[in-house]
Amino acid sequence: MAKKRTTLRLWVQAGWFALTNGYAKGFLEGKIYKGATKFVCVPGLNCYSCPGALGSCPIGSLQAVLDSGKFRFSCYVFGFLMLFGALMGRFVCGWLCPFGLVQDLLHKIPLFHKKKNLPGHQWLKYLKYVVLVLFVILLPMTVVGITGMGDPWFCKYICPSGTLFGGVPLLLSNPTLRSAIGWLFSWKMFLLVLIVVLSIKYYRPFCKYLCPLGAVYGLFNPVALYRLTVDQDKCVHCKGCQQVCKMDIPVWEKPNSVECIRCGDCKTFCPTGAIHSTLEQLRVKPYGGIEAEKGGENK
Amino acid sequence: MKNRTKQTVPLLLIALSLLLIGAGTVRGEAQLVLTKAINICMECIGIG
Ligand code: SF4
Ligand code: SF4
Ligand code: SF4
């Protein structure tokens, strides 16, 4: 059952990636898509400089608006972040993000003794909020040149998704771009390789410690339409849910933790069937009513 | 939080998010995002 769910999740992740990065010509010719669908932000960390990308990365878009010198706040991008967040919170991370998929696949490689968390996890998990505030918002807005424009600091100095899905394929297929490589590319490749190697041993280190998009969506987990609930009458506090949870969440206490990526492993595992999602609870009853939420919804 | 509030909060947030997207489009942010997205982002790919 758990295996079935993991396979389903991998297929959904891969299918969503193919659907939102379906401009095959871009990969062949070393170009990017220039159509009007790029107005729209996709939910995951999906670089708009990926040759196949049909939509825009919300974190890249947020920096583009804030570093333009024209706006102090982005209604548009915060609107998209709020829309995806209020609908599903970090369900995006578990099911709809290309860089989440990459880390899931890397963790399947049978190398190293697998561990959930990096040493210092307790503190490191807050780093993603620093990255969000500093690299995505403050630095792009405040460090500006004579034109009044700033840099997209997160994209430029950190984002491994941009290096992997944008940089690598474009540089492989476009000799002009290749000739412009310098120290910045070396730095970004170093970061990417580090994250790749760490992802083989640890589960999703980038999502846990660095991703500003996961940090935003996590804040919506407790209030999103899609939530988890624990039926306290059924829960026997065996703590098995935390053992199977690769994000290491004590689900019986905090089913809507900001760290939960909504993979569903805990729900599948629970021996007493105490964990439910709000989707199941919205199932329409035969007489036309809607089932009420059962049990306590701990946070 | 009561169940009813829990069901209402996300709906209010969704309504607000749609308003924000609309306001952003009117302010010209959508155009700015499009312009950035259809030109190769040198910073993203590690050249810029
Ligand atoms: S470099 Fe990263 S953050 Fe920037 S647009 Fe690309 S994927 Fe998004
Ligand atoms: S935390 Fe970031 S990189 Fe990880 S799955 Fe979520 S959006 Fe994608
Ligand atoms: S709490 Fe459950 S749904 Fe959330 S990450 Fe852990 S196992 Fe997945």
mmCIF file of C-alpha atoms and ligand atoms in Angstrom:
data_model
loop_
_atom_site.group_PDB
_atom_site.id
_atom_site.type_symbol
_atom_site.label_atom_id
_atom_site.label_comp_id
_atom_site.label_asym_id
_atom_site.label_seq_id
_atom_site.Cartn_x
_atom_site.Cartn_y
_atom_site.Cartn_z
ATOM 1 C CA MET A 1 0.000 0.000 0.000
ATOM 2 C CA ALA A 2 2.778 2.438 1.009
ATOM 3 C CA LYS A 3 4.767 1.444 -2.069
ATOM 4 C CA LYS A 4 1.718 2.020 -4.278
ATOM 5 C CA ARG A 5 1.293 5.513 -2.878
ATOM 6 C CA THR A 6 4.978 6.375 -3.360
ATOM 7 C CA THR A 7 4.779 5.173 -6.965
ATOM 8 C CA LEU A 8 1.611 7.199 -7.552
ATOM 9 C CA ARG A 9 3.322 10.269 -6.101
ATOM 10 C CA LEU A 10 6.355 9.809 -8.357
ATOM 11 C CA TRP A 11 4.099 9.533 -11.396
ATOM 12 C CA VAL A 12 2.175 12.668 -10.436
ATOM 13 C CA GLN A 13 5.436 14.573 -9.856
ATOM 14 C CA ALA A 14 6.863 13.401 -13.198
ATOM 15 C CA GLY A 15 3.572 14.021 -15.042
ATOM 16 C CA TRP A 16 3.293 17.553 -13.655
ATOM 17 C CA PHE A 17 6.910 18.267 -14.590
ATOM 18 C CA ALA A 18 6.300 17.065 -18.154
ATOM 19 C CA LEU A 19 3.086 19.073 -18.423
ATOM 20 C CA THR A 20 4.574 22.360 -17.216
ATOM 21 C CA ASN A 21 7.927 21.914 -18.992
ATOM 22 C CA GLY A 22 6.681 20.538 -22.264
ATOM 23 C CA TYR A 23 8.451 22.873 -24.712
ATOM 24 C CA ALA A 24 10.700 20.151 -26.164
ATOM 25 C CA LYS A 25 12.065 22.423 -28.910
ATOM 26 C CA GLY A 26 13.716 24.549 -26.223
ATOM 27 C CA PHE A 27 15.891 21.628 -25.066
ATOM 28 C CA LEU A 28 16.920 20.797 -28.621
ATOM 29 C CA GLU A 29 17.761 24.341 -29.692
ATOM 30 C CA GLY A 30 19.086 25.794 -26.421
ATOM 31 C CA LYS A 31 16.321 28.407 -26.254
ATOM 32 C CA ILE A 32 13.477 29.149 -23.868
ATOM 33 C CA TYR A 33 9.735 29.385 -24.480
ATOM 34 C CA LYS A 34 8.461 32.912 -25.174
ATOM 35 C CA GLY A 35 4.701 32.391 -25.138
ATOM 36 C CA ALA A 36 2.050 34.213 -23.113
ATOM 37 C CA THR A 37 1.528 31.338 -20.627
ATOM 38 C CA LYS A 38 4.625 32.630 -18.849
ATOM 39 C CA PHE A 39 2.405 35.323 -17.317
ATOM 40 C CA VAL A 40 1.273 32.622 -14.930
ATOM 41 C CA CYS A 41 3.255 31.388 -11.930
ATOM 42 C CA VAL A 42 3.470 27.619 -11.507
ATOM 43 C CA PRO A 43 3.299 26.327 -7.918
ATOM 44 C CA GLY A 44 6.761 24.745 -7.615
ATOM 45 C CA LEU A 45 10.384 25.931 -7.802
ATOM 46 C CA ASN A 46 10.411 25.601 -11.583
ATOM 47 C CA CYS A 47 12.953 27.879 -13.247
ATOM 48 C CA TYR A 48 11.522 30.041 -16.012
ATOM 49 C CA SER A 49 14.871 29.714 -17.736
ATOM 50 C CA CYS A 50 14.417 25.952 -18.040
ATOM 51 C CA PRO A 51 14.212 25.479 -21.846
ATOM 52 C CA GLY A 52 10.947 23.548 -21.511
ATOM 53 C CA ALA A 53 9.212 25.828 -18.960
ATOM 54 C CA LEU A 54 5.737 27.028 -19.951
ATOM 55 C CA GLY A 55 5.136 29.042 -16.752
ATOM 56 C CA SER A 56 7.056 31.195 -14.272
ATOM 57 C CA CYS A 57 8.814 30.348 -11.027
ATOM 58 C CA PRO A 58 7.107 32.213 -8.142
ATOM 59 C CA ILE A 59 10.385 32.907 -6.324
ATOM 60 C CA GLY A 60 12.089 34.173 -9.483
ATOM 61 C CA SER A 61 9.032 36.294 -10.302
ATOM 62 C CA LEU A 62 8.909 37.777 -6.803
ATOM 63 C CA GLN A 63 12.523 38.905 -7.075
ATOM 64 C CA ALA A 64 11.936 40.223 -10.600
ATOM 65 C CA VAL A 65 9.154 42.500 -9.323
ATOM 66 C CA LEU A 66 10.982 43.598 -6.165
ATOM 67 C CA ASP A 67 14.371 44.261 -7.801
ATOM 68 C CA SER A 68 12.807 46.218 -10.670
ATOM 69 C CA GLY A 69 12.791 49.384 -8.579
ATOM 70 C CA LYS A 70 9.157 49.964 -9.600
ATOM 71 C CA PHE A 71 7.292 48.190 -6.790
ATOM 72 C CA ARG A 72 7.836 47.909 -3.029
ATOM 73 C CA PHE A 73 5.396 44.988 -2.789
ATOM 74 C CA SER A 74 4.246 42.408 -5.297
ATOM 75 C CA CYS A 75 0.475 41.991 -5.255
ATOM 76 C CA TYR A 76 0.715 39.677 -8.248
ATOM 77 C CA VAL A 77 3.242 37.142 -6.974
ATOM 78 C CA PHE A 78 2.014 37.214 -3.350
ATOM 79 C CA GLY A 79 -1.418 36.586 -4.876
ATOM 80 C CA PHE A 80 -0.185 33.396 -6.547
ATOM 81 C CA LEU A 81 1.682 32.303 -3.413
ATOM 82 C CA MET A 82 -1.454 32.851 -1.338
ATOM 83 C CA LEU A 83 -3.635 31.051 -3.880
ATOM 84 C CA PHE A 84 -1.482 27.899 -3.984
ATOM 85 C CA GLY A 85 -0.830 28.122 -0.231
ATOM 86 C CA ALA A 86 -4.498 28.483 0.732
ATOM 87 C CA LEU A 87 -5.519 25.658 -1.580
ATOM 88 C CA MET A 88 -2.927 23.085 -0.599
ATOM 89 C CA GLY A 89 -0.003 24.435 1.472
ATOM 90 C CA ARG A 90 3.069 22.224 1.089
ATOM 91 C CA PHE A 91 1.132 19.624 -0.898
ATOM 92 C CA VAL A 92 2.937 21.486 -3.696
ATOM 93 C CA CYS A 93 6.255 20.250 -2.259
ATOM 94 C CA GLY A 94 5.181 16.645 -2.021
ATOM 95 C CA TRP A 95 3.476 16.378 -5.385
ATOM 96 C CA LEU A 96 4.087 19.297 -7.757
ATOM 97 C CA CYS A 97 7.666 20.570 -7.501
ATOM 98 C CA PRO A 98 10.402 19.497 -9.941
ATOM 99 C CA PHE A 99 13.218 20.021 -7.464
ATOM 100 C CA GLY A 100 11.344 18.008 -4.850
ATOM 101 C CA LEU A 101 11.118 15.182 -7.395
ATOM 102 C CA VAL A 102 14.852 15.390 -8.083
ATOM 103 C CA GLN A 103 15.667 15.066 -4.383
ATOM 104 C CA ASP A 104 13.190 12.167 -3.971
ATOM 105 C CA LEU A 105 14.872 10.286 -6.821
ATOM 106 C CA LEU A 106 18.375 10.982 -5.516
ATOM 107 C CA HIS A 107 17.415 9.623 -2.095
ATOM 108 C CA LYS A 108 16.466 6.330 -3.746
ATOM 109 C CA ILE A 109 20.033 5.733 -4.948
ATOM 110 C CA PRO A 110 21.343 2.799 -2.873
ATOM 111 C CA LEU A 111 24.462 4.587 -1.647
ATOM 112 C CA PHE A 112 25.389 5.671 1.909
ATOM 113 C CA HIS A 113 23.530 4.815 5.099
ATOM 114 C CA LYS A 114 20.259 6.791 4.803
ATOM 115 C CA LYS A 115 19.366 9.429 7.394
ATOM 116 C CA LYS A 116 16.406 11.780 7.665
ATOM 117 C CA ASN A 117 18.090 14.919 8.947
ATOM 118 C CA LEU A 118 21.408 16.727 8.835
ATOM 119 C CA PRO A 119 23.188 17.187 12.185
ATOM 120 C CA GLY A 120 21.877 20.442 13.700
ATOM 121 C CA HIS A 121 18.423 19.943 12.123
ATOM 122 C CA GLN A 122 16.750 21.699 15.085
ATOM 123 C CA TRP A 123 18.437 24.968 14.141
ATOM 124 C CA LEU A 124 19.114 24.477 10.453
ATOM 125 C CA LYS A 125 15.392 24.224 9.671
ATOM 126 C CA TYR A 126 15.038 27.948 10.383
ATOM 127 C CA LEU A 127 17.652 28.855 7.766
ATOM 128 C CA LYS A 128 15.047 28.810 4.983
ATOM 129 C CA TYR A 129 13.258 31.775 6.596
ATOM 130 C CA VAL A 130 16.535 33.728 6.632
ATOM 131 C CA VAL A 131 17.013 32.877 2.940
ATOM 132 C CA LEU A 132 13.447 34.038 2.212
ATOM 133 C CA VAL A 133 13.684 37.354 4.026
ATOM 134 C CA LEU A 134 17.261 38.192 3.074
ATOM 135 C CA PHE A 135 17.902 36.753 -0.385
ATOM 136 C CA VAL A 136 14.411 36.882 -1.886
ATOM 137 C CA ILE A 137 13.059 40.118 -0.379
ATOM 138 C CA LEU A 138 15.515 42.467 1.330
ATOM 139 C CA LEU A 139 18.694 42.223 -0.760
ATOM 140 C CA PRO A 140 16.940 42.433 -4.172
ATOM 141 C CA MET A 141 14.979 45.474 -2.943
ATOM 142 C CA THR A 142 17.731 47.387 -1.204
ATOM 143 C CA VAL A 143 21.042 46.701 -2.971
ATOM 144 C CA VAL A 144 20.469 48.653 -6.169
ATOM 145 C CA GLY A 145 22.703 50.056 -8.873
ATOM 146 C CA ILE A 146 22.617 53.455 -10.577
ATOM 147 C CA THR A 147 19.670 52.312 -12.699
ATOM 148 C CA GLY A 148 17.647 51.788 -9.509
ATOM 149 C CA MET A 149 17.505 48.042 -10.202
ATOM 150 C CA GLY A 150 18.757 45.272 -7.964
ATOM 151 C CA ASP A 151 19.741 41.619 -8.481
ATOM 152 C CA PRO A 152 17.700 38.456 -7.911
ATOM 153 C CA TRP A 153 20.026 37.357 -5.091
ATOM 154 C CA PHE A 154 18.484 33.958 -4.480
ATOM 155 C CA CYS A 155 18.492 33.024 -8.177
ATOM 156 C CA LYS A 156 21.969 34.391 -8.662
ATOM 157 C CA TYR A 157 23.832 32.980 -5.686
ATOM 158 C CA ILE A 158 21.815 30.025 -4.373
ATOM 159 C CA CYS A 159 19.091 28.406 -6.452
ATOM 160 C CA PRO A 160 20.159 24.869 -7.462
ATOM 161 C CA SER A 161 16.913 24.393 -9.398
ATOM 162 C CA GLY A 162 17.930 27.208 -11.759
ATOM 163 C CA THR A 163 21.388 25.690 -12.234
ATOM 164 C CA LEU A 164 20.020 22.215 -12.884
ATOM 165 C CA PHE A 165 16.967 22.963 -15.030
ATOM 166 C CA GLY A 166 18.075 26.263 -16.576
ATOM 167 C CA GLY A 167 21.867 26.497 -16.547
ATOM 168 C CA VAL A 168 22.946 22.950 -17.391
ATOM 169 C CA PRO A 169 20.621 22.284 -20.382
ATOM 170 C CA LEU A 170 21.055 25.784 -21.840
ATOM 171 C CA LEU A 171 24.821 25.724 -21.571
ATOM 172 C CA LEU A 172 24.995 22.222 -23.049
ATOM 173 C CA SER A 173 22.975 23.222 -26.088
ATOM 174 C CA ASN A 174 24.048 26.844 -26.565
ATOM 175 C CA PRO A 175 27.751 27.518 -27.352
ATOM 176 C CA THR A 176 27.383 31.329 -27.086
ATOM 177 C CA LEU A 177 26.201 31.048 -23.500
ATOM 178 C CA ARG A 178 28.906 28.484 -22.766
ATOM 179 C CA SER A 179 31.610 30.973 -23.674
ATOM 180 C CA ALA A 180 30.335 33.346 -20.970
ATOM 181 C CA ILE A 181 30.843 30.948 -18.021
ATOM 182 C CA GLY A 182 32.780 32.395 -15.071
ATOM 183 C CA TRP A 183 33.290 32.063 -11.301
ATOM 184 C CA LEU A 184 29.579 32.465 -10.573
ATOM 185 C CA PHE A 185 28.735 29.354 -12.541
ATOM 186 C CA SER A 186 31.468 27.408 -10.708
ATOM 187 C CA TRP A 187 29.993 28.508 -7.362
ATOM 188 C CA LYS A 188 26.488 27.523 -8.398
ATOM 189 C CA MET A 189 27.664 24.149 -9.723
ATOM 190 C CA PHE A 190 29.504 23.548 -6.436
ATOM 191 C CA LEU A 191 26.285 24.247 -4.504
ATOM 192 C CA LEU A 192 24.268 22.016 -6.824
ATOM 193 C CA VAL A 193 26.714 19.103 -6.503
ATOM 194 C CA LEU A 194 26.782 19.538 -2.712
ATOM 195 C CA ILE A 195 22.980 19.406 -2.557
ATOM 196 C CA VAL A 196 22.884 16.412 -4.911
ATOM 197 C CA VAL A 197 25.369 14.434 -2.782
ATOM 198 C CA LEU A 198 23.638 15.396 0.481
ATOM 199 C CA SER A 199 20.262 14.388 -1.002
ATOM 200 C CA ILE A 200 21.513 10.841 -1.582
ATOM 201 C CA LYS A 201 22.191 10.420 2.154
ATOM 202 C CA TYR A 202 19.685 12.802 3.758
ATOM 203 C CA TYR A 203 16.034 13.267 2.768
ATOM 204 C CA ARG A 204 15.395 16.526 0.893
ATOM 205 C CA PRO A 205 18.053 18.735 2.528
ATOM 206 C CA PHE A 206 17.278 21.679 0.239
ATOM 207 C CA CYS A 207 13.565 21.573 1.090
ATOM 208 C CA LYS A 208 14.227 21.202 4.810
ATOM 209 C CA TYR A 209 16.872 23.894 5.228
ATOM 210 C CA LEU A 210 17.102 26.300 2.305
ATOM 211 C CA CYS A 211 14.020 26.613 0.116
ATOM 212 C CA PRO A 212 12.202 29.948 0.481
ATOM 213 C CA LEU A 213 9.181 28.642 -1.430
ATOM 214 C CA GLY A 214 8.698 25.726 0.949
ATOM 215 C CA ALA A 215 9.048 28.238 3.808
ATOM 216 C CA VAL A 216 6.139 30.285 2.426
ATOM 217 C CA TYR A 217 3.852 27.326 1.711
ATOM 218 C CA GLY A 218 4.590 25.816 5.130
ATOM 219 C CA LEU A 219 3.022 28.852 6.809
ATOM 220 C CA PHE A 220 -0.223 27.977 5.018
ATOM 221 C CA ASN A 221 -0.277 24.314 6.128
ATOM 222 C CA PRO A 222 -2.450 24.992 9.226
ATOM 223 C CA VAL A 223 -5.017 27.072 7.316
ATOM 224 C CA ALA A 224 -5.068 25.542 3.826
ATOM 225 C CA LEU A 225 -8.088 23.759 2.380
ATOM 226 C CA TYR A 226 -6.002 20.576 2.311
ATOM 227 C CA ARG A 227 -5.057 19.664 5.888
ATOM 228 C CA LEU A 228 -4.490 16.526 7.912
ATOM 229 C CA THR A 229 -6.493 15.652 11.004
ATOM 230 C CA VAL A 230 -5.852 13.057 13.701
ATOM 231 C CA ASP A 231 -8.838 11.278 15.211
ATOM 232 C CA GLN A 232 -7.853 11.289 18.875
ATOM 233 C CA ASP A 233 -10.337 8.499 19.644
ATOM 234 C CA LYS A 234 -8.464 6.187 17.290
ATOM 235 C CA CYS A 235 -4.847 7.329 17.830
ATOM 236 C CA VAL A 236 -2.923 4.966 20.171
ATOM 237 C CA HIS A 237 0.208 7.175 20.249
ATOM 238 C CA CYS A 238 2.435 4.428 18.863
ATOM 239 C CA LYS A 239 4.573 7.144 17.176
ATOM 240 C CA GLY A 240 4.855 5.004 14.061
ATOM 241 C CA CYS A 241 3.777 7.961 11.936
ATOM 242 C CA GLN A 242 6.873 9.915 12.960
ATOM 243 C CA GLN A 243 9.063 6.913 12.255
ATOM 244 C CA VAL A 244 7.838 6.603 8.662
ATOM 245 C CA CYS A 245 7.764 10.382 8.080
ATOM 246 C CA LYS A 246 10.917 11.383 6.228
ATOM 247 C CA MET A 247 10.344 14.994 7.292
ATOM 248 C CA ASP A 248 10.421 13.640 10.878
ATOM 249 C CA ILE A 249 7.132 15.123 12.104
ATOM 250 C CA PRO A 250 5.300 13.943 15.242
ATOM 251 C CA VAL A 251 2.070 13.695 13.264
ATOM 252 C CA TRP A 252 -0.152 12.732 16.219
ATOM 253 C CA GLU A 253 0.730 16.099 17.810
ATOM 254 C CA LYS A 254 1.282 18.316 14.779
ATOM 255 C CA PRO A 255 -0.572 17.045 11.699
ATOM 256 C CA ASN A 256 -0.306 20.508 10.155
ATOM 257 C CA SER A 257 3.341 21.210 10.910
ATOM 258 C CA VAL A 258 5.000 23.799 8.650
ATOM 259 C CA GLU A 259 7.498 21.090 7.672
ATOM 260 C CA CYS A 260 4.916 18.591 6.340
ATOM 261 C CA ILE A 261 5.117 18.116 2.567
ATOM 262 C CA ARG A 262 1.811 16.166 2.461
ATOM 263 C CA CYS A 263 3.404 13.026 1.021
ATOM 264 C CA GLY A 264 0.767 10.910 2.786
ATOM 265 C CA ASP A 265 3.174 8.221 4.091
ATOM 266 C CA CYS A 266 1.895 8.651 7.665
ATOM 267 C CA LYS A 267 -1.722 8.315 6.569
ATOM 268 C CA THR A 268 -0.980 5.094 4.698
ATOM 269 C CA PHE A 269 1.017 3.680 7.624
ATOM 270 C CA CYS A 270 -1.250 4.492 10.587
ATOM 271 C CA PRO A 271 -2.315 1.079 11.997
ATOM 272 C CA THR A 272 -5.599 2.405 13.393
ATOM 273 C CA GLY A 273 -6.519 4.651 10.459
ATOM 274 C CA ALA A 274 -6.510 7.739 12.701
ATOM 275 C CA ILE A 275 -5.007 10.151 10.156
ATOM 276 C CA HIS A 276 -7.361 11.713 7.631
ATOM 277 C CA SER A 277 -7.152 14.513 5.122
ATOM 278 C CA THR A 278 -9.753 17.227 4.774
ATOM 279 C CA LEU A 279 -10.333 15.993 1.216
ATOM 280 C CA GLU A 280 -11.690 12.686 2.522
ATOM 281 C CA GLN A 281 -13.821 14.544 5.035
ATOM 282 C CA LEU A 282 -15.422 16.648 2.333
ATOM 283 C CA ARG A 283 -16.755 13.459 0.713
ATOM 284 C CA VAL A 284 -20.405 14.061 0.030
ATOM 285 C CA LYS A 285 -22.714 11.752 1.950
ATOM 286 C CA PRO A 286 -25.429 9.859 0.052
ATOM 287 C CA TYR A 287 -28.178 12.136 1.376
ATOM 288 C CA GLY A 288 -26.374 15.214 0.098
ATOM 289 C CA GLY A 289 -24.746 16.485 3.302
ATOM 290 C CA ILE A 290 -21.043 16.930 3.910
ATOM 291 C CA GLU A 291 -19.311 14.849 6.575
ATOM 292 C CA ALA A 292 -18.083 16.937 9.490
ATOM 293 C CA GLU A 293 -14.438 16.787 10.575
ATOM 294 C CA LYS A 294 -13.966 13.951 13.024
ATOM 295 C CA GLY A 295 -11.870 14.073 16.185
ATOM 296 C CA GLY A 296 -9.368 16.725 17.223
ATOM 297 C CA GLU A 297 -7.332 18.619 14.699
ATOM 298 C CA ASN A 298 -4.135 19.114 16.648
ATOM 299 C CA LYS A 299 -1.557 21.595 15.501
ATOM 300 C CA MET B 1 -10.362 26.927 15.855
ATOM 301 C CA LYS B 2 -13.926 25.893 15.162
ATOM 302 C CA ASN B 3 -14.632 23.724 12.112
ATOM 303 C CA ARG B 4 -16.625 26.451 10.395
ATOM 304 C CA THR B 5 -13.780 28.963 10.811
ATOM 305 C CA LYS B 6 -11.334 26.377 9.510
ATOM 306 C CA GLN B 7 -13.403 25.979 6.384
ATOM 307 C CA THR B 8 -13.938 29.720 5.916
ATOM 308 C CA VAL B 9 -10.344 30.970 6.368
ATOM 309 C CA PRO B 10 -8.919 29.254 3.252
ATOM 310 C CA LEU B 11 -11.865 30.422 1.169
ATOM 311 C CA LEU B 12 -11.305 34.013 2.292
ATOM 312 C CA LEU B 13 -7.594 33.684 1.528
ATOM 313 C CA ILE B 14 -8.378 32.327 -1.941
ATOM 314 C CA ALA B 15 -10.713 35.270 -2.606
ATOM 315 C CA LEU B 16 -8.047 37.705 -1.380
ATOM 316 C CA SER B 17 -5.392 36.014 -3.514
ATOM 317 C CA LEU B 18 -7.513 36.450 -6.639
ATOM 318 C CA LEU B 19 -7.972 40.139 -5.810
ATOM 319 C CA LEU B 20 -4.214 40.515 -5.352
ATOM 320 C CA ILE B 21 -3.497 38.810 -8.687
ATOM 321 C CA GLY B 22 -6.022 41.134 -10.354
ATOM 322 C CA ALA B 23 -4.530 44.223 -8.691
ATOM 323 C CA GLY B 24 -1.015 43.124 -9.658
ATOM 324 C CA THR B 25 -2.049 42.675 -13.265
ATOM 325 C CA VAL B 26 -3.573 46.176 -13.367
ATOM 326 C CA ARG B 27 -0.404 47.645 -11.815
ATOM 327 C CA GLY B 28 1.702 46.124 -14.595
ATOM 328 C CA GLU B 29 3.399 43.435 -12.523
ATOM 329 C CA ALA B 30 2.174 40.588 -14.743
ATOM 330 C CA GLN B 31 3.796 42.215 -17.759
ATOM 331 C CA LEU B 32 7.032 42.617 -15.823
ATOM 332 C CA VAL B 33 6.978 38.921 -14.848
ATOM 333 C CA LEU B 34 6.336 37.910 -18.457
ATOM 334 C CA THR B 35 9.178 40.066 -19.748
ATOM 335 C CA LYS B 36 11.573 38.515 -17.221
ATOM 336 C CA ALA B 37 10.342 34.984 -17.985
ATOM 337 C CA ILE B 38 10.662 35.093 -21.772
ATOM 338 C CA ASN B 39 14.232 36.338 -21.735
ATOM 339 C CA ILE B 40 16.962 33.993 -20.505
ATOM 340 C CA CYS B 41 17.670 34.929 -16.893
ATOM 341 C CA MET B 42 21.471 35.118 -16.765
ATOM 342 C CA GLU B 43 21.501 35.107 -12.956
ATOM 343 C CA CYS B 44 19.315 31.979 -12.792
ATOM 344 C CA ILE B 45 21.604 29.973 -15.042
ATOM 345 C CA GLY B 46 24.738 31.179 -13.261
ATOM 346 C CA ILE B 47 26.250 33.595 -15.776
ATOM 347 C CA GLY B 48 24.772 36.925 -14.802
HETATM 348 S S1 SF4 C 1 16.865 30.490 -10.472
HETATM 349 FE FE1 SF4 C 1 15.555 29.379 -9.058
HETATM 350 S S2 SF4 C 1 14.380 30.906 -7.985
HETATM 351 FE FE2 SF4 C 1 15.248 31.844 -9.806
HETATM 352 S S3 SF4 C 1 13.681 31.662 -11.340
HETATM 353 FE FE3 SF4 C 1 15.025 29.939 -11.545
HETATM 354 S S4 SF4 C 1 14.090 28.317 -10.284
HETATM 355 FE FE4 SF4 C 1 13.179 30.225 -9.684
HETATM 356 S S1 SF4 C 2 10.625 23.043 -0.436
HETATM 357 FE FE1 SF4 C 2 11.048 24.147 -2.356
HETATM 358 S S2 SF4 C 2 12.288 22.774 -3.617
HETATM 359 FE FE2 SF4 C 2 11.362 21.576 -1.968
HETATM 360 S S3 SF4 C 2 9.539 20.774 -2.906
HETATM 361 FE FE3 SF4 C 2 8.933 22.642 -1.817
HETATM 362 S S4 SF4 C 2 9.059 24.280 -3.323
HETATM 363 FE FE4 SF4 C 2 10.140 22.515 -4.160
HETATM 364 S S1 SF4 C 3 3.531 14.269 8.307
HETATM 365 FE FE1 SF4 C 3 2.768 12.631 6.953
HETATM 366 S S2 SF4 C 3 2.203 13.684 5.089
HETATM 367 FE FE2 SF4 C 3 3.513 15.082 6.241
HETATM 368 S S3 SF4 C 3 5.584 14.762 5.469
HETATM 369 FE FE3 SF4 C 3 5.304 13.408 7.238
HETATM 370 S S4 SF4 C 3 4.591 11.442 6.431
HETATM 371 FE FE4 SF4 C 3 4.334 12.992 4.807
#
